[in-house]
Amino acid sequence: MARLDRTFVLDDFEALAKRRLPGPIFDFYAGGADDEHTLALNRNAFRQVGWSPRVLAGGASPDASTLLLGRAVAMPVAVAPMGAVGYGCLDGDRAIARAAAQAGIPYILSTTATTTIEAIGEASAGAKWFQLYPLRQRDHMWRLLARALAAGFEALVVTVDVPVGGKRERDLRNDCAMPFRFTARNVAAFAARPRWALGMLRHGVPAMANLAGLDPAGARGSTLAPSVGAEFDPAFDWSGLAEIRRRWPGPLLVKGVLRPDDALRALRAGCDGLVVSNHGGRQLETGVPALAALAAVLRAVGDKAQVFLDGGVRRGADVAKARCLGAAGVLVGRPLLFGACVAGQAGAARVLDILHDELIRTMRLCGAANAAALTSELLWNAGIPAAPSNGQPPPT
Ligand SMILES: Cc1cc2nc3c(=O)[nH]c(=O)nc-3n(C[C@H](O)[C@H](O)[C@H](O)COP(=O)(O)O)c2cc1C
């Protein structure tokens, strides 16, 4: 077991996970599309924004709590939906869901999770949202919605940036496809991590539990396209989104929007919120980083929707900067996955503790007594355009 008390930053978990996981699994998690420029841009975007701190104004103990989709949460953070977690940590979905509930933040379960909707419903009494990929087999999709509703999931997040899997070249070289399978070319890499291999032998390779019953055979495109997304409907469009709106009674978010005109169309289709996201740099290479796309989206939607962003959030200060630039909150992906791979629920909980500690420290240092006080006035020379945090257009 890793010494969690010797972890101090979110990146520590990536380094520790790299030592534990077979190379192809680590690469599947950590990698991005093509040359991985967008992967790097996501993180660099946060470095282009600095602080102009206010002194003697932060209060003794800042309060990071806020409302996300009408629910009180401990900080403006939610767990990003991630498929295939079980390949790195057998009970990882449950571990992360429980850590999120413990930390008082929402957890988003992926369509391609290795744990069923019902198991997560039972495992966590915290806020849960379900992420939906548009599926070719619509009946299956409607059943997923009904199951999510019955299991206590409060909101639906429809991901729209995967009409096809991105070209993830690490996976092609590693012969690593999802759903995962051993092949003559990749088996040596897995044997090199005997503890991992033993776990898989003992428990069996996890399946994408919520896609059980779907047969992606025949849905595959080029042999170069990874199988991620084979069940997804590449022809899904705005009318499909409108139909989901008619069938889902709760809050509805669209994830993967980067343009103001698309944001407006999402609102017109009846969405309650948006996640500005390039899918953690895993889809379209050199796509605009979410932080840079945020202001234009906010100007378009005003206060008619809550706008979240994700991609490259690795510091509490990144959470604070996203708030100052007008986001309601952020989603965090890989660090939680790596936390679970390193030490299960305790690892994911430690990731969230560090993030919360850094956020509170940043709020103290920049003079923000609460989440509402995180506004663009606290930013310095933002290389990234800011919209006021109420989402209204800046005065001209
Ligand atoms: C291993 C992995 C699996 C993912 N699976 C999904 C998914 O099933 N659905 C989805 O909407 N996004 C998925 N994403 C994207 C994340 O939700 C999120 O947009 C991205 O990881 C955020 O960037 P970050 O990892 O830098 O925090 C996945 C990301 C990773 C790393």
Coordinates of C-alpha atoms and ligand atoms in Angstrom, one line a residue:
M1 CA 0.0 0.0 0.0
A2 CA 1.3 3.4 -0.9
R3 CA 2.2 5.8 1.9
L4 CA -0.6 8.3 1.3
D5 CA 0.8 10.6 4.0
R6 CA 3.7 11.1 1.6
T7 CA 1.5 12.3 -1.3
F8 CA 1.2 16.1 -1.5
V9 CA 0.1 17.0 -5.0
L10 CA -2.3 15.3 -7.5
D11 CA 0.6 14.5 -9.8
D12 CA 2.1 12.2 -7.1
F13 CA -0.8 9.8 -7.9
E14 CA 0.0 9.6 -11.5
A15 CA 3.7 8.7 -10.8
L16 CA 2.6 6.1 -8.2
A17 CA 0.0 4.6 -10.6
K18 CA 2.6 4.3 -13.3
R19 CA 4.7 2.0 -11.1
R20 CA 1.7 -0.2 -10.3
L21 CA -0.2 -0.5 -13.6
P22 CA 0.7 -2.5 -16.7
G23 CA 2.1 0.0 -19.3
P24 CA -0.9 -0.3 -21.7
I25 CA -3.4 0.4 -19.0
F26 CA -1.5 3.4 -17.6
D27 CA -1.1 4.7 -21.2
F28 CA -4.8 4.3 -21.9
Y29 CA -5.6 6.4 -18.8
A30 CA -2.9 9.0 -19.0
G31 CA -2.7 9.4 -22.8
G32 CA -4.4 11.8 -25.2
A33 CA -5.1 11.9 -28.9
D34 CA -2.5 12.2 -31.7
D35 CA 0.6 14.2 -30.5
E36 CA -1.1 15.0 -27.2
H37 CA -0.9 18.8 -27.7
T38 CA -4.4 19.3 -26.4
L39 CA -3.6 17.2 -23.3
A40 CA -0.7 19.6 -22.5
L41 CA -2.7 22.7 -23.5
N42 CA -5.3 21.9 -21.0
R43 CA -2.8 22.2 -18.1
N44 CA -0.9 25.1 -19.6
A45 CA -4.1 27.2 -19.9
F46 CA -4.3 27.4 -16.1
R47 CA -0.7 28.7 -16.0
Q48 CA -1.7 31.6 -18.2
V49 CA -4.0 32.9 -15.5
G50 CA -2.4 34.6 -12.5
W51 CA -3.7 36.3 -9.3
S52 CA -4.1 39.8 -8.2
P53 CA -4.7 39.0 -4.5
R54 CA -6.7 41.1 -2.1
V55 CA -5.2 41.4 1.3
L56 CA -6.9 41.3 4.8
A57 CA -10.2 40.2 3.2
G58 CA -10.2 36.4 3.3
G59 CA -11.7 35.7 6.7
A60 CA -10.2 33.1 9.1
S61 CA -11.6 30.0 7.3
P62 CA -12.9 30.5 3.8
D63 CA -15.9 28.4 2.8
A64 CA -15.6 26.7 -0.6
S65 CA -19.2 25.3 -0.5
T66 CA -21.6 26.2 -3.3
L67 CA -24.7 25.1 -5.2
L68 CA -24.3 22.8 -8.2
L69 CA -27.5 22.0 -10.0
G70 CA -29.4 23.2 -7.0
R71 CA -27.6 20.9 -4.5
A72 CA -25.2 22.1 -1.8
V73 CA -21.7 20.7 -2.3
A74 CA -18.5 21.1 -0.3
M75 CA -16.5 22.6 -3.1
P76 CA -17.2 23.4 -6.8
V77 CA -15.8 20.1 -8.0
A78 CA -17.4 16.9 -9.4
V79 CA -15.9 13.6 -10.4
A80 CA -15.6 13.4 -14.2
P81 CA -17.2 10.4 -15.8
M82 CA -14.6 7.7 -16.6
G83 CA -15.0 4.4 -18.3
A84 CA -12.8 1.4 -17.9
V85 CA -11.8 2.2 -14.3
G86 CA -12.0 -1.5 -13.3
Y87 CA -9.0 -2.4 -15.6
G88 CA -6.7 -0.4 -13.2
C89 CA -8.6 -0.9 -9.9
L90 CA -11.1 -3.7 -9.7
D91 CA -13.6 -1.9 -7.5
G92 CA -12.5 1.5 -8.6
D93 CA -15.9 3.0 -9.6
R94 CA -17.3 2.2 -6.2
A95 CA -14.1 3.5 -4.4
I96 CA -14.3 6.8 -6.3
A97 CA -18.1 7.2 -5.8
R98 CA -17.7 6.6 -2.0
A99 CA -14.8 9.0 -1.8
A100 CA -16.8 11.7 -3.6
A101 CA -19.8 11.2 -1.2
Q102 CA -17.5 11.4 1.8
A103 CA -16.0 14.7 0.4
G104 CA -19.5 16.1 -0.3
I105 CA -19.2 16.4 -4.0
P106 CA -21.1 14.9 -7.0
Y107 CA -19.9 11.7 -8.7
I108 CA -20.6 11.1 -12.4
L109 CA -20.9 7.4 -13.4
S110 CA -19.9 6.7 -17.0
T111 CA -21.9 4.7 -19.5
T112 CA -18.7 2.6 -20.0
A113 CA -18.1 2.1 -16.3
T114 CA -17.1 -1.4 -15.1
T115 CA -19.8 -1.2 -12.4
T116 CA -23.5 -1.2 -12.8
I117 CA -25.7 1.7 -12.2
E118 CA -27.5 -0.2 -9.5
A119 CA -24.3 -1.1 -7.6
I120 CA -23.2 2.6 -7.5
G121 CA -26.8 3.5 -6.4
E122 CA -26.4 1.2 -3.5
A123 CA -22.7 2.1 -2.7
S124 CA -23.2 5.8 -2.4
A125 CA -25.8 8.0 -0.8
G126 CA -24.1 11.1 -2.1
A127 CA -25.0 13.2 -5.1
K128 CA -24.8 11.0 -8.3
W129 CA -25.2 12.0 -11.9
F130 CA -25.2 9.6 -14.8
Q131 CA -23.2 10.1 -18.0
L132 CA -24.8 8.9 -21.2
Y133 CA -23.1 8.2 -24.5
P134 CA -25.6 8.3 -27.4
L135 CA -25.9 4.7 -28.4
R136 CA -26.8 3.2 -31.7
Q137 CA -29.3 0.9 -29.9
R138 CA -31.8 3.4 -28.6
D139 CA -33.8 0.9 -26.6
H140 CA -30.8 0.2 -24.5
M141 CA -30.2 3.9 -24.0
W142 CA -33.8 4.4 -22.8
R143 CA -33.4 1.5 -20.4
L144 CA -30.2 3.1 -19.0
L145 CA -32.1 6.3 -18.3
A146 CA -34.9 4.4 -16.5
R147 CA -32.3 2.5 -14.5
A148 CA -30.4 5.6 -13.5
L149 CA -33.6 7.3 -12.4
A150 CA -34.6 4.3 -10.3
A151 CA -31.1 4.1 -8.7
G152 CA -31.3 7.7 -7.5
F153 CA -29.1 9.5 -10.1
E154 CA -30.2 13.1 -9.9
A155 CA -28.8 14.5 -13.2
L156 CA -28.0 13.3 -16.7
V157 CA -24.8 14.3 -18.5
V158 CA -24.9 13.6 -22.3
T159 CA -21.4 13.4 -23.8
V160 CA -21.4 14.7 -27.4
D161 CA -17.7 14.8 -28.4
V162 CA -17.2 11.1 -29.2
P163 CA -18.8 10.5 -32.6
V164 CA -15.7 8.2 -33.0
G165 CA -12.9 7.4 -30.7
G166 CA -9.9 9.8 -30.9
K167 CA -6.7 8.5 -32.4
R168 CA -4.9 7.5 -29.3
E169 CA -1.6 6.3 -30.6
R170 CA -0.3 4.9 -27.3
D171 CA -3.2 2.5 -27.4
L172 CA -2.5 1.5 -31.0
R173 CA 1.2 0.8 -30.3
N174 CA 0.3 -1.1 -27.1
D175 CA -2.4 -3.1 -28.8
C176 CA -4.8 -1.9 -26.1
A177 CA -8.4 -1.7 -27.0
M178 CA -11.6 -1.3 -25.0
P179 CA -13.3 -3.6 -24.0
F180 CA -10.0 -4.8 -22.9
R181 CA -8.5 -8.2 -24.0
F182 CA -5.2 -10.0 -23.8
T183 CA -3.5 -10.4 -27.2
A184 CA -0.2 -12.1 -28.2
R185 CA 1.3 -8.6 -28.6
N186 CA 0.2 -7.1 -25.3
V187 CA 0.4 -10.0 -22.9
A188 CA 4.0 -9.5 -21.9
A189 CA 3.3 -6.0 -20.7
F190 CA 0.6 -7.4 -18.4
A191 CA 2.7 -10.2 -17.1
A192 CA 5.3 -7.6 -16.0
R193 CA 2.9 -6.5 -13.3
P194 CA 2.2 -9.8 -11.5
R195 CA 0.1 -8.3 -8.7
W196 CA -2.2 -6.8 -11.3
A197 CA -2.3 -9.9 -13.4
L198 CA -3.1 -12.1 -10.3
G199 CA -6.0 -9.8 -9.5
M200 CA -7.4 -10.1 -13.0
L201 CA -6.9 -13.9 -13.0
R202 CA -8.7 -14.2 -9.6
H203 CA -11.6 -11.9 -10.3
G204 CA -11.8 -12.0 -14.1
V205 CA -11.4 -9.1 -16.5
P206 CA -14.2 -6.6 -15.7
A207 CA -16.8 -5.9 -18.3
M208 CA -18.4 -2.6 -19.3
A209 CA -21.3 -3.5 -17.0
N210 CA -23.9 -1.1 -18.4
L211 CA -23.3 -2.1 -22.0
A212 CA -24.0 -5.8 -21.2
G213 CA -26.2 -7.2 -23.9
L214 CA -25.0 -4.9 -26.7
D215 CA -23.1 -6.4 -29.5
P216 CA -20.7 -3.9 -31.1
A217 CA -19.6 -6.5 -33.8
G218 CA -20.3 -5.0 -37.2
A219 CA -20.3 -1.5 -35.7
R220 CA -16.5 -1.2 -36.0
G221 CA -15.0 1.2 -38.5
S222 CA -11.5 1.1 -39.7
T223 CA -9.1 -1.3 -38.0
L224 CA -7.1 1.7 -37.0
A225 CA -10.0 3.1 -34.9
P226 CA -9.8 1.9 -31.3
S227 CA -13.0 0.0 -30.3
V228 CA -13.8 2.8 -27.8
G229 CA -17.1 4.1 -29.1
A230 CA -18.1 1.2 -31.3
E231 CA -21.5 1.1 -29.7
F232 CA -21.9 4.9 -29.9
D233 CA -24.1 6.5 -32.6
P234 CA -22.0 8.7 -34.8
A235 CA -25.2 10.1 -36.4
F236 CA -26.6 11.4 -33.1
D237 CA -27.7 15.0 -33.5
W238 CA -29.7 17.8 -31.9
S239 CA -33.0 16.1 -32.5
G240 CA -31.6 13.1 -30.5
L241 CA -30.7 15.4 -27.7
A242 CA -34.2 16.9 -27.7
E243 CA -35.6 13.4 -27.5
I244 CA -33.4 12.7 -24.4
R245 CA -34.7 15.9 -22.9
R246 CA -38.3 14.7 -23.3
R247 CA -37.4 11.4 -21.6
W248 CA -35.3 12.6 -18.7
P249 CA -37.2 14.5 -16.0
G250 CA -34.2 15.8 -14.0
P251 CA -31.4 18.3 -14.7
L252 CA -29.7 17.7 -18.1
L253 CA -26.2 18.7 -19.0
V254 CA -24.3 18.4 -22.3
K255 CA -20.6 17.6 -22.0
G256 CA -18.1 18.4 -24.7
V257 CA -19.3 21.8 -26.0
L258 CA -16.6 24.3 -26.9
R259 CA -18.5 26.9 -29.0
P260 CA -21.0 29.6 -28.0
D261 CA -23.4 28.7 -30.9
D262 CA -23.4 25.0 -29.8
A263 CA -24.0 26.2 -26.2
L264 CA -27.0 28.2 -27.4
R265 CA -28.4 25.2 -29.3
A266 CA -28.0 23.0 -26.2
L267 CA -30.1 25.6 -24.3
R268 CA -32.7 25.6 -27.0
A269 CA -32.8 21.8 -26.8
G270 CA -33.8 22.2 -23.1
C271 CA -30.5 21.6 -21.4
D272 CA -29.9 23.0 -17.9
G273 CA -26.2 23.1 -18.0
L274 CA -23.0 22.5 -20.0
V275 CA -19.6 21.0 -19.5
V276 CA -17.1 22.9 -21.6
S277 CA -14.6 20.1 -22.3
N278 CA -12.3 18.6 -24.9
H279 CA -12.6 15.2 -23.2
G280 CA -9.3 15.6 -21.4
G281 CA -7.4 15.9 -24.7
R282 CA -8.5 12.4 -25.8
Q283 CA -10.6 13.3 -28.8
L284 CA -9.9 16.1 -31.3
E285 CA -6.2 17.0 -31.3
T286 CA -5.4 20.8 -30.9
G287 CA -9.0 21.4 -29.8
V288 CA -9.3 24.6 -27.8
P289 CA -8.6 24.1 -24.0
A290 CA -11.8 24.4 -22.0
L291 CA -10.5 27.3 -20.0
A292 CA -9.9 29.4 -23.1
A293 CA -13.4 28.5 -24.5
L294 CA -15.3 29.3 -21.3
A295 CA -15.7 33.1 -21.6
A296 CA -17.4 33.0 -25.0
V297 CA -19.7 30.2 -23.9
L298 CA -20.6 32.1 -20.8
R299 CA -21.4 35.3 -22.8
A300 CA -23.7 33.2 -24.9
V301 CA -25.6 31.5 -22.2
G302 CA -25.6 34.2 -19.5
D303 CA -27.2 33.0 -16.3
K304 CA -29.6 30.6 -18.1
A305 CA -27.4 27.6 -17.3
Q306 CA -24.7 26.4 -15.0
V307 CA -21.4 26.0 -16.9
F308 CA -18.8 23.5 -15.8
L309 CA -15.4 22.9 -17.3
D310 CA -12.9 20.1 -17.3
G311 CA -9.5 19.1 -18.5
G312 CA -6.2 19.6 -16.7
V313 CA -7.5 20.6 -13.3
R314 CA -4.7 19.5 -11.0
R315 CA -4.6 22.2 -8.3
G316 CA -7.0 23.8 -5.9
A317 CA -5.8 27.1 -7.5
D318 CA -7.1 25.7 -10.9
V319 CA -10.5 25.2 -9.3
A320 CA -10.5 28.8 -8.0
K321 CA -9.3 30.2 -11.4
A322 CA -12.2 28.4 -13.2
R323 CA -14.6 29.9 -10.7
C324 CA -13.1 33.4 -11.2
L325 CA -13.5 33.0 -15.0
G326 CA -17.2 32.2 -14.5
A327 CA -17.5 28.4 -14.3
A328 CA -20.0 27.1 -11.7
G329 CA -17.6 24.2 -11.1
V330 CA -15.0 21.9 -12.5
L331 CA -14.8 18.1 -13.2
V332 CA -11.7 16.3 -12.3
G333 CA -10.8 13.0 -14.0
R334 CA -7.5 11.3 -14.2
P335 CA -6.2 12.2 -10.7
L336 CA -9.1 10.4 -9.0
L337 CA -8.6 7.4 -11.3
F338 CA -4.9 7.3 -10.4
G339 CA -5.8 7.8 -6.7
A340 CA -8.1 4.7 -6.8
C341 CA -5.4 2.7 -8.6
V342 CA -2.9 3.5 -5.9
A343 CA -5.0 3.0 -2.8
G344 CA -8.7 2.4 -3.6
Q345 CA -11.2 4.7 -1.8
A346 CA -8.5 6.0 0.5
G347 CA -6.4 7.1 -2.5
A348 CA -9.3 8.9 -4.2
A349 CA -10.2 10.5 -0.9
R350 CA -6.7 11.7 -0.4
V351 CA -6.8 13.3 -3.9
L352 CA -9.9 15.2 -2.9
D353 CA -8.5 16.2 0.5
I354 CA -5.4 17.7 -1.2
L355 CA -7.5 19.5 -3.8
H356 CA -9.8 21.0 -1.0
D357 CA -6.8 22.0 1.1
E358 CA -5.2 23.7 -1.9
L359 CA -8.4 25.5 -2.8
I360 CA -9.0 26.8 0.8
R361 CA -5.3 27.9 1.0
T362 CA -5.6 29.7 -2.4
M363 CA -8.8 31.4 -1.2
R364 CA -7.0 32.6 1.9
L365 CA -4.1 33.8 -0.1
C366 CA -6.1 35.7 -2.6
G367 CA -8.6 37.1 -0.2
A368 CA -11.8 35.2 -1.1
A369 CA -13.9 34.4 2.0
N370 CA -16.3 32.2 0.1
A371 CA -16.9 30.7 -3.4
A372 CA -19.0 33.7 -4.5
A373 CA -16.0 36.0 -3.8
L374 CA -14.0 34.1 -6.5
T375 CA -14.5 36.6 -9.3
S376 CA -12.5 37.9 -12.2
E377 CA -11.4 40.9 -10.2
L378 CA -8.9 38.6 -8.4
L379 CA -7.1 37.6 -11.6
W380 CA -4.0 39.3 -13.0
N381 CA -3.2 39.7 -16.6
A382 CA -5.3 36.7 -17.6
G383 CA -4.0 35.5 -20.9
I384 CA -7.3 33.7 -21.0
P385 CA -10.4 36.0 -21.5
A386 CA -12.7 36.3 -18.5
A387 CA -16.4 36.7 -18.4
P388 CA -17.9 38.1 -15.2
S389 CA -18.8 35.3 -12.8
N390 CA -22.6 36.0 -13.2
G391 CA -22.2 35.1 -16.8
Q392 CA -23.3 38.5 -18.1
P393 CA -21.4 40.1 -21.0
P394 CA -18.7 42.4 -19.8
P395 CA -19.5 46.1 -20.3
T396 CA -18.2 47.5 -23.6
Ligands
LIG1 C1 -9.7 6.8 -18.7 C2 -10.7 7.8 -19.0 C3 -12.0 7.4 -19.4 C4 -12.9 8.4 -19.7 N1 -14.2 8.0 -20.0 C5 -15.1 8.9 -20.2 C6 -16.5 8.5 -20.4 O1 -16.8 7.4 -20.3 N2 -17.4 9.5 -20.6 C7 -17.1 10.8 -20.7 O2 -17.9 11.7 -20.9 N3 -15.8 11.2 -20.5 C8 -14.8 10.3 -20.3 N4 -13.6 10.7 -20.1 C9 -13.3 12.2 -20.1 C10 -13.5 12.7 -18.7 O3 -14.8 12.7 -18.3 C11 -13.0 14.2 -18.6 O4 -13.6 15.0 -19.6 C12 -11.5 14.4 -18.7 O5 -10.8 13.2 -18.2 C13 -11.1 15.6 -17.9 O6 -9.7 15.8 -18.0 P1 -8.7 15.4 -16.8 O7 -8.5 13.9 -16.8 O8 -7.5 16.1 -17.2 O9 -9.3 15.9 -15.5 C14 -12.6 9.8 -19.7 C15 -11.3 10.2 -19.4 C16 -10.4 9.2 -19.0 C17 -9.0 9.7 -18.6

